[in-house]
PDB file of C-alpha atoms in Angstrom:
ATOM      1  CA  UNK A 192     -27.047  32.553 -49.937  1.00 58.00           C
ATOM      2  CA  UNK A 193     -30.312  31.016 -48.345  1.00 61.00           C
ATOM      3  CA  UNK A 194     -31.931  34.588 -48.190  1.00 67.00           C
ATOM      4  CA  UNK A 195     -30.685  35.469 -52.085  1.00 64.00           C
ATOM      5  CA  UNK A 196     -32.928  31.486 -52.788  1.00 66.00           C
ATOM      6  CA  UNK A 197     -35.679  33.207 -50.893  1.00 62.00           C
ATOM      7  CA  UNK A 198     -35.460  36.211 -52.687  1.00 62.00           C
ATOM      8  CA  UNK A 199     -35.316  34.558 -55.896  1.00 64.00           C
ATOM      9  CA  UNK A 200     -37.859  31.955 -55.396  1.00 63.00           C
ATOM     10  CA  UNK A 201     -37.722  28.318 -53.800  1.00 62.00           C
ATOM     11  CA  UNK A 202     -40.478  27.008 -56.067  1.00 62.00           C
ATOM     12  CA  UNK A 203     -41.530  27.991 -59.231  1.00 60.00           C
ATOM     13  CA  UNK A 204     -44.940  28.000 -58.807  1.00 62.00           C
ATOM     14  CA  UNK A 205     -46.793  29.164 -57.053  1.00 69.00           C
ATOM     15  CA  UNK A 206     -44.488  32.363 -56.964  1.00 72.00           C
ATOM     16  CA  UNK A 207     -44.505  33.831 -53.678  1.00 76.00           C
ATOM     17  CA  UNK A 208     -45.547  37.242 -52.505  1.00 79.00           C
ATOM     18  CA  UNK A 209     -43.021  40.096 -51.659  1.00 79.00           C
ATOM     19  CA  UNK A 210     -44.249  40.463 -48.187  1.00 84.00           C
ATOM     20  CA  UNK A 211     -43.772  36.552 -47.511  1.00 84.00           C
ATOM     21  CA  UNK A 212     -40.053  36.560 -48.933  1.00 85.00           C
ATOM     22  CA  UNK A 213     -39.371  39.686 -46.724  1.00 84.00           C
ATOM     23  CA  UNK A 214     -41.106  38.169 -43.608  1.00 87.00           C
ATOM     24  CA  UNK A 215     -39.025  34.436 -44.347  1.00 87.00           C
ATOM     25  CA  UNK A 216     -35.414  36.109 -44.519  1.00 86.00           C
ATOM     26  CA  UNK A 217     -36.301  38.195 -41.606  1.00 88.00           C
ATOM     27  CA  UNK A 218     -37.079  35.062 -39.749  1.00 89.00           C
ATOM     28  CA  UNK A 219     -34.060  32.927 -40.932  1.00 89.00           C
ATOM     29  CA  UNK A 220     -32.162  35.960 -39.463  1.00 90.00           C
ATOM     30  CA  UNK A 221     -33.352  35.971 -36.472  1.00 89.00           C
ATOM     31  CA  UNK A 222     -33.396  32.625 -36.323  1.00 90.00           C
ATOM     32  CA  UNK A 223     -29.369  32.257 -36.421  1.00 88.00           C
ATOM     33  CA  UNK A 224     -29.060  34.764 -33.301  1.00 89.00           C
ATOM     34  CA  UNK A 225     -30.289  31.895 -31.110  1.00 90.00           C
ATOM     35  CA  UNK A 226     -28.843  28.864 -32.985  1.00 86.00           C
ATOM     36  CA  UNK A 227     -25.666  27.677 -34.971  1.00 83.00           C
ATOM     37  CA  UNK A 228     -25.533  26.653 -38.341  1.00 76.00           C
ATOM     38  CA  UNK A 229     -23.830  23.466 -36.995  1.00 77.00           C
ATOM     39  CA  UNK A 230     -27.039  22.789 -34.961  1.00 81.00           C
ATOM     40  CA  UNK A 231     -29.246  23.028 -37.859  1.00 81.00           C
ATOM     41  CA  UNK A 232     -29.378  22.691 -41.271  1.00 79.00           C
ATOM     42  CA  UNK A 233     -29.746  26.236 -42.664  1.00 82.00           C
ATOM     43  CA  UNK A 234     -31.454  24.697 -45.778  1.00 81.00           C
ATOM     44  CA  UNK A 235     -33.788  22.673 -43.720  1.00 84.00           C
ATOM     45  CA  UNK A 236     -34.452  26.169 -41.631  1.00 87.00           C
ATOM     46  CA  UNK A 237     -34.601  28.355 -44.673  1.00 85.00           C
ATOM     47  CA  UNK A 238     -37.787  25.966 -46.088  1.00 86.00           C
ATOM     48  CA  UNK A 239     -39.595  26.225 -42.632  1.00 88.00           C
ATOM     49  CA  UNK A 240     -39.106  29.923 -42.511  1.00 89.00           C
ATOM     50  CA  UNK A 241     -41.007  30.532 -46.152  1.00 87.00           C
ATOM     51  CA  UNK A 242     -43.692  27.749 -44.959  1.00 86.00           C
ATOM     52  CA  UNK A 243     -44.123  29.601 -41.817  1.00 88.00           C
ATOM     53  CA  UNK A 244     -43.859  33.304 -43.505  1.00 88.00           C
ATOM     54  CA  UNK A 245     -46.620  31.823 -45.949  1.00 86.00           C
ATOM     55  CA  UNK A 246     -49.110  31.074 -42.270  1.00 87.00           C
ATOM     56  CA  UNK A 247     -47.905  34.444 -41.155  1.00 87.00           C
ATOM     57  CA  UNK A 248     -48.840  36.027 -44.230  1.00 85.00           C
ATOM     58  CA  UNK A 249     -51.880  34.180 -44.609  1.00 83.00           C
ATOM     59  CA  UNK A 250     -50.970  32.800 -47.562  1.00 82.00           C
ATOM     60  CA  UNK A 251     -52.221  28.983 -46.759  1.00 79.00           C
ATOM     61  CA  UNK A 252     -50.448  26.410 -48.327  1.00 81.00           C
ATOM     62  CA  UNK A 253     -50.964  22.596 -46.330  1.00 84.00           C
ATOM     63  CA  UNK A 254     -47.909  20.864 -45.493  1.00 82.00           C
ATOM     64  CA  UNK A 255     -48.885  18.398 -48.577  1.00 83.00           C
ATOM     65  CA  UNK A 256     -48.844  20.808 -50.849  1.00 83.00           C
ATOM     66  CA  UNK A 257     -45.930  22.239 -49.650  1.00 77.00           C
ATOM     67  CA  UNK A 258     -43.157  20.023 -49.666  1.00 75.00           C
ATOM     68  CA  UNK A 259     -44.965  18.643 -52.929  1.00 80.00           C
ATOM     69  CA  UNK A 260     -43.241  21.835 -54.660  1.00 77.00           C
ATOM     70  CA  UNK A 261     -39.916  21.078 -53.711  1.00 72.00           C
ATOM     71  CA  UNK A 262     -37.304  19.015 -55.013  1.00 72.00           C
ATOM     72  CA  UNK A 263     -38.169  15.215 -54.653  1.00 73.00           C
ATOM     73  CA  UNK A 264     -35.235  14.156 -52.372  1.00 67.00           C
ATOM     74  CA  UNK A 265     -35.851  17.203 -50.021  1.00 68.00           C
ATOM     75  CA  UNK A 266     -39.715  16.280 -49.368  1.00 71.00           C
ATOM     76  CA  UNK A 267     -39.615  13.834 -46.538  1.00 76.00           C
ATOM     77  CA  UNK A 268     -36.638  15.264 -44.635  1.00 76.00           C
ATOM     78  CA  UNK A 269     -38.253  19.008 -45.313  1.00 76.00           C
ATOM     79  CA  UNK A 270     -41.852  17.838 -44.257  1.00 81.00           C
ATOM     80  CA  UNK A 271     -40.506  15.844 -40.924  1.00 83.00           C
ATOM     81  CA  UNK A 272     -38.199  19.025 -39.953  1.00 83.00           C
ATOM     82  CA  UNK A 273     -41.001  21.657 -40.723  1.00 85.00           C
ATOM     83  CA  UNK A 274     -43.640  19.810 -38.150  1.00 86.00           C
ATOM     84  CA  UNK A 275     -40.928  19.119 -35.576  1.00 87.00           C
ATOM     85  CA  UNK A 276     -39.368  22.454 -35.756  1.00 87.00           C
ATOM     86  CA  UNK A 277     -42.345  24.994 -35.940  1.00 88.00           C
ATOM     87  CA  UNK A 278     -42.755  25.572 -32.190  1.00 90.00           C
ATOM     88  CA  UNK A 279     -38.785  26.018 -31.783  1.00 91.00           C
ATOM     89  CA  UNK A 280     -38.838  28.716 -34.559  1.00 90.00           C
ATOM     90  CA  UNK A 281     -41.728  30.681 -32.898  1.00 91.00           C
ATOM     91  CA  UNK A 282     -39.779  30.042 -29.473  1.00 91.00           C
ATOM     92  CA  UNK A 283     -36.628  31.638 -31.631  1.00 91.00           C
ATOM     93  CA  UNK A 284     -38.537  34.547 -32.909  1.00 89.00           C
ATOM     94  CA  UNK A 285     -40.108  35.281 -29.123  1.00 89.00           C
ATOM     95  CA  UNK A 286     -43.527  34.672 -30.703  1.00 90.00           C
ATOM     96  CA  UNK A 287     -42.799  38.222 -32.116  1.00 88.00           C
ATOM     97  CA  UNK A 288     -43.841  37.144 -35.694  1.00 87.00           C
ATOM     98  CA  UNK A 289     -45.244  40.615 -37.343  1.00 88.00           C
ATOM     99  CA  UNK A 290     -42.524  41.963 -39.782  1.00 87.00           C
ATOM    100  CA  UNK A 291     -42.553  45.259 -41.365  1.00 88.00           C
ATOM    101  CA  UNK A 292     -40.752  45.813 -44.525  1.00 88.00           C
ATOM    102  CA  UNK A 293     -39.388  48.934 -46.222  1.00 89.00           C
ATOM    103  CA  UNK A 294     -41.608  48.638 -49.515  1.00 88.00           C
ATOM    104  CA  UNK A 295     -44.329  50.653 -47.784  1.00 90.00           C
ATOM    105  CA  UNK A 296     -42.920  53.317 -46.434  1.00 91.00           C
ATOM    106  CA  UNK A 297     -41.100  53.403 -49.677  1.00 91.00           C
ATOM    107  CA  UNK A 298     -44.460  53.983 -51.423  1.00 90.00           C
ATOM    108  CA  UNK A 299     -45.512  56.392 -48.810  1.00 90.00           C
ATOM    109  CA  UNK A 300     -42.434  58.799 -48.939  1.00 88.00           C
ATOM    110  CA  UNK A 301     -43.173  58.634 -53.320  1.00 89.00           C
ATOM    111  CA  UNK A 302     -46.533  59.285 -52.974  1.00 87.00           C
ATOM    112  CA  UNK A 303     -45.573  62.637 -50.855  1.00 86.00           C
ATOM    113  CA  UNK A 304     -42.836  63.591 -53.795  1.00 85.00           C
ATOM    114  CA  UNK A 305     -45.116  63.366 -56.557  1.00 82.00           C
ATOM    115  CA  UNK A 306     -46.673  66.790 -54.833  1.00 79.00           C
ATOM    116  CA  UNK A 307     -43.403  68.282 -54.927  1.00 78.00           C
ATOM    117  CA  UNK A 308     -41.878  66.487 -58.223  1.00 78.00           C
ATOM    118  CA  UNK A 309     -43.384  65.403 -61.328  1.00 74.00           C
ATOM    119  CA  UNK A 310     -44.713  61.822 -61.613  1.00 74.00           C
ATOM    120  CA  UNK A 311     -42.080  61.057 -63.953  1.00 79.00           C
ATOM    121  CA  UNK A 312     -39.343  61.948 -61.520  1.00 79.00           C
ATOM    122  CA  UNK A 313     -40.799  60.199 -58.763  1.00 79.00           C
ATOM    123  CA  UNK A 314     -41.053  57.011 -60.561  1.00 82.00           C
ATOM    124  CA  UNK A 315     -37.502  57.396 -61.844  1.00 84.00           C
ATOM    125  CA  UNK A 316     -36.524  57.185 -58.350  1.00 87.00           C
ATOM    126  CA  UNK A 317     -38.607  53.724 -57.460  1.00 88.00           C
ATOM    127  CA  UNK A 318     -36.003  51.982 -59.620  1.00 85.00           C
ATOM    128  CA  UNK A 319     -32.804  52.432 -57.710  1.00 88.00           C
ATOM    129  CA  UNK A 320     -34.668  52.716 -54.719  1.00 90.00           C
ATOM    130  CA  UNK A 321     -36.228  49.028 -54.437  1.00 90.00           C
ATOM    131  CA  UNK A 322     -32.651  47.660 -55.911  1.00 88.00           C
ATOM    132  CA  UNK A 323     -31.177  49.748 -52.659  1.00 89.00           C
ATOM    133  CA  UNK A 324     -34.227  47.842 -50.012  1.00 89.00           C
ATOM    134  CA  UNK A 325     -33.878  44.306 -52.196  1.00 86.00           C
ATOM    135  CA  UNK A 326     -30.113  44.310 -51.000  1.00 85.00           C
ATOM    136  CA  UNK A 327     -30.655  45.957 -47.983  1.00 88.00           C
ATOM    137  CA  UNK A 328     -33.034  42.712 -47.162  1.00 85.00           C
ATOM    138  CA  UNK A 329     -30.464  40.693 -47.319  1.00 83.00           C
ATOM    139  CA  UNK A 330     -27.874  42.589 -44.677  1.00 84.00           C
ATOM    140  CA  UNK A 331     -28.424  42.384 -41.087  1.00 85.00           C
ATOM    141  CA  UNK A 332     -29.910  45.930 -41.415  1.00 87.00           C
ATOM    142  CA  UNK A 333     -33.362  45.497 -41.117  1.00 88.00           C
ATOM    143  CA  UNK A 334     -32.255  43.918 -37.491  1.00 89.00           C
ATOM    144  CA  UNK A 335     -30.671  47.021 -36.603  1.00 90.00           C
ATOM    145  CA  UNK A 336     -32.881  50.077 -38.636  1.00 92.00           C
ATOM    146  CA  UNK A 337     -36.164  50.631 -38.812  1.00 92.00           C
ATOM    147  CA  UNK A 338     -38.217  49.976 -42.180  1.00 92.00           C
ATOM    148  CA  UNK A 339     -38.508  54.104 -42.436  1.00 92.00           C
ATOM    149  CA  UNK A 340     -35.139  54.726 -42.398  1.00 92.00           C
ATOM    150  CA  UNK A 341     -34.096  51.867 -44.271  1.00 92.00           C
ATOM    151  CA  UNK A 342     -36.833  53.204 -47.050  1.00 93.00           C
ATOM    152  CA  UNK A 343     -35.647  56.854 -46.724  1.00 93.00           C
ATOM    153  CA  UNK A 344     -31.742  55.979 -47.234  1.00 92.00           C
ATOM    154  CA  UNK A 345     -32.788  53.977 -50.048  1.00 92.00           C
ATOM    155  CA  UNK A 346     -34.612  56.937 -51.630  1.00 91.00           C
ATOM    156  CA  UNK A 347     -31.881  59.353 -50.951  1.00 90.00           C
ATOM    157  CA  UNK A 348     -29.400  56.690 -53.005  1.00 90.00           C
ATOM    158  CA  UNK A 349     -31.927  56.942 -55.761  1.00 90.00           C
ATOM    159  CA  UNK A 350     -32.186  60.855 -56.108  1.00 89.00           C
ATOM    160  CA  UNK A 351     -28.058  60.794 -56.118  1.00 88.00           C
ATOM    161  CA  UNK A 352     -28.160  57.965 -58.620  1.00 88.00           C
ATOM    162  CA  UNK A 353     -30.880  59.639 -61.017  1.00 86.00           C
ATOM    163  CA  UNK A 354     -29.673  63.414 -59.987  1.00 88.00           C
ATOM    164  CA  UNK A 355     -32.960  64.696 -58.623  1.00 84.00           C
ATOM    165  CA  UNK A 356     -32.657  66.918 -55.689  1.00 85.00           C
ATOM    166  CA  UNK A 357     -34.589  66.281 -52.696  1.00 85.00           C
ATOM    167  CA  UNK A 358     -32.904  67.778 -49.869  1.00 84.00           C
ATOM    168  CA  UNK A 359     -35.482  69.844 -49.036  1.00 85.00           C
ATOM    169  CA  UNK A 360     -38.469  66.955 -48.873  1.00 83.00           C
ATOM    170  CA  UNK A 361     -35.451  65.261 -46.579  1.00 86.00           C
ATOM    171  CA  UNK A 362     -35.357  68.478 -44.544  1.00 86.00           C
ATOM    172  CA  UNK A 363     -39.451  68.874 -44.483  1.00 86.00           C
ATOM    173  CA  UNK A 364     -39.246  65.500 -42.457  1.00 84.00           C
ATOM    174  CA  UNK A 365     -37.383  66.813 -39.391  1.00 83.00           C
ATOM    175  CA  UNK A 366     -39.070  69.519 -37.070  1.00 80.00           C
ATOM    176  CA  UNK A 367     -35.408  71.516 -36.257  1.00 86.00           C
ATOM    177  CA  UNK A 368     -31.882  71.106 -37.602  1.00 86.00           C
ATOM    178  CA  UNK A 369     -31.133  68.804 -35.120  1.00 88.00           C
ATOM    179  CA  UNK A 370     -33.024  66.001 -35.558  1.00 87.00           C
ATOM    180  CA  UNK A 371     -32.199  67.013 -39.454  1.00 86.00           C
ATOM    181  CA  UNK A 372     -28.734  66.133 -38.437  1.00 89.00           C
ATOM    182  CA  UNK A 373     -29.646  62.845 -36.569  1.00 91.00           C
ATOM    183  CA  UNK A 374     -31.563  61.894 -39.661  1.00 89.00           C
ATOM    184  CA  UNK A 375     -28.683  62.272 -42.145  1.00 89.00           C
ATOM    185  CA  UNK A 376     -26.426  60.305 -39.854  1.00 92.00           C
ATOM    186  CA  UNK A 377     -28.508  57.497 -39.663  1.00 91.00           C
ATOM    187  CA  UNK A 378     -29.000  57.664 -43.104  1.00 90.00           C
ATOM    188  CA  UNK A 379     -24.847  57.774 -43.853  1.00 90.00           C
ATOM    189  CA  UNK A 380     -24.796  54.549 -41.142  1.00 92.00           C
ATOM    190  CA  UNK A 381     -27.099  52.462 -43.263  1.00 90.00           C
ATOM    191  CA  UNK A 382     -25.224  53.269 -46.442  1.00 88.00           C
ATOM    192  CA  UNK A 383     -21.781  52.205 -45.049  1.00 87.00           C
ATOM    193  CA  UNK A 384     -23.350  49.078 -43.488  1.00 86.00           C
ATOM    194  CA  UNK A 385     -24.184  48.177 -47.068  1.00 84.00           C
ATOM    195  CA  UNK A 386     -20.855  48.774 -48.586  1.00 79.00           C
ATOM    196  CA  UNK A 387     -19.359  46.981 -45.776  1.00 75.00           C
ATOM    197  CA  UNK A 388     -21.594  44.085 -46.479  1.00 69.00           C
ATOM    198  CA  UNK A 389     -20.596  44.571 -50.175  1.00 61.00           C
ATOM    199  CA  UNK A 390     -17.139  44.469 -49.236  1.00 54.00           C
ATOM    200  CA  UNK A 391     -16.612  41.157 -46.793  1.00 52.00           C
ATOM    201  CA  UNK A 392     -19.038  38.608 -49.630  1.00 60.00           C
ATOM    202  CA  UNK A 393     -18.094  35.717 -50.097  1.00 58.00           C
ATOM    203  CA  UNK A 394     -17.585  34.059 -53.429  1.00 60.00           C
ATOM    204  CA  UNK A 395     -19.585  31.424 -55.082  1.00 63.00           C
ATOM    205  CA  UNK A 396     -16.766  28.639 -54.929  1.00 68.00           C
ATOM    206  CA  UNK A 397     -16.908  29.116 -51.135  1.00 63.00           C
ATOM    207  CA  UNK A 398     -20.238  29.404 -50.430  1.00 61.00           C
ATOM    208  CA  UNK A 399     -20.824  25.666 -52.143  1.00 67.00           C
ATOM    209  CA  UNK A 400     -17.842  24.666 -50.069  1.00 69.00           C
ATOM    210  CA  UNK A 401     -19.736  25.551 -47.019  1.00 66.00           C
ATOM    211  CA  UNK A 402     -22.812  24.068 -48.019  1.00 64.00           C
ATOM    212  CA  UNK A 403     -21.542  20.833 -48.752  1.00 68.00           C
ATOM    213  CA  UNK A 404     -19.568  21.458 -44.903  1.00 69.00           C
ATOM    214  CA  UNK A 405     -23.544  22.195 -43.702  1.00 64.00           C
ATOM    215  CA  UNK A 406     -25.015  19.016 -45.373  1.00 65.00           C
ATOM    216  CA  UNK A 407     -22.305  16.281 -44.361  1.00 68.00           C
ATOM    217  CA  UNK A 408     -22.831  17.592 -41.137  1.00 64.00           C
ATOM    218  CA  UNK A 409     -26.485  17.494 -41.314  1.00 59.00           C
ATOM    219  CA  UNK A 410     -26.678  13.940 -42.737  1.00 63.00           C
ATOM    220  CA  UNK A 411     -24.369  13.277 -39.697  1.00 65.00           C
ATOM    221  CA  UNK A 412     -26.872  14.662 -37.425  1.00 59.00           C
ATOM    222  CA  UNK A 413     -29.571  12.729 -38.470  1.00 53.00           C
ATOM    223  CA  UNK A 414     -27.267   9.544 -38.543  1.00 55.00           C
ATOM    224  CA  UNK A 415     -26.889  10.093 -35.127  1.00 54.00           C
ATOM    225  CA  UNK A 416     -30.145  10.631 -33.923  1.00 47.00           C
ATOM    226  CA  UNK A 417     -31.482   7.430 -36.142  1.00 48.00           C
ATOM    227  CA  UNK A 418     -28.541   5.831 -34.430  1.00 48.00           C
ATOM    228  CA  UNK A 419     -29.764   6.652 -31.076  1.00 47.00           C
ATOM    229  CA  UNK A 420     -33.814   6.250 -31.455  1.00 45.00           C
ATOM    230  CA  UNK A 421     -32.704   2.318 -32.581  1.00 46.00           C
ATOM    231  CA  UNK A 422     -30.572   1.917 -29.005  1.00 46.00           C
ATOM    232  CA  UNK A 423     -33.782   3.502 -27.305  1.00 48.00           C
ATOM    233  CA  UNK A 424     -35.774   0.840 -29.197  1.00 48.00           C
ATOM    234  CA  UNK A 425     -33.449  -1.860 -28.595  1.00 51.00           C
ATOM    235  CA  UNK A 426     -33.167  -1.158 -24.731  1.00 52.00           C
ATOM    236  CA  UNK A 427     -37.427  -0.546 -24.491  1.00 50.00           C
TER     237      UNK A 427
END
């Protein structure tokens, strides 16, 4: 749900680069490997990850400018959350901030294929392959497999959809039959991983229900924090 919002666009202007979106979605997944949605409201974490991804990708947006582009009702809470939790996000990411996505290796594979196929055939493969990668980024496949493995799986998927034979090219990437079989095995696992993800997709109505629960929990936590701060001030 929240990754799809990032993939679409968090705000209308300015549109975010694809690399920033990929980085933000990677950060979001990795953050929740260590923390629970019951502890940190996903919407706040999502907006923090997008802001931090802009920094990492050297697309500088000041915090005041960033929150001003959000809905007015979100601006104060989001600004406070970002300023108070940037360091927590870096800790959750183990200070490993460089994110590689699968679009670049896909471009490399397609450039090589132009020497073996026509330019038209190579570009025909791009459309379905890009769609495959876009879907893969929404899953935890990006935490399990390398960007080049996902890109190659996308290419094989696209070749089947477009009935373009790239079997010879895939075989040329491996030095021997044993390595080739292992590569085909990884490609199969990635495709099965995505199919499993589609099978267990949650309906929009259920997502809205979960979002409402998360929002209610967040408001409760904020209220408790405010009450605790007031009590401390009185005791002081």
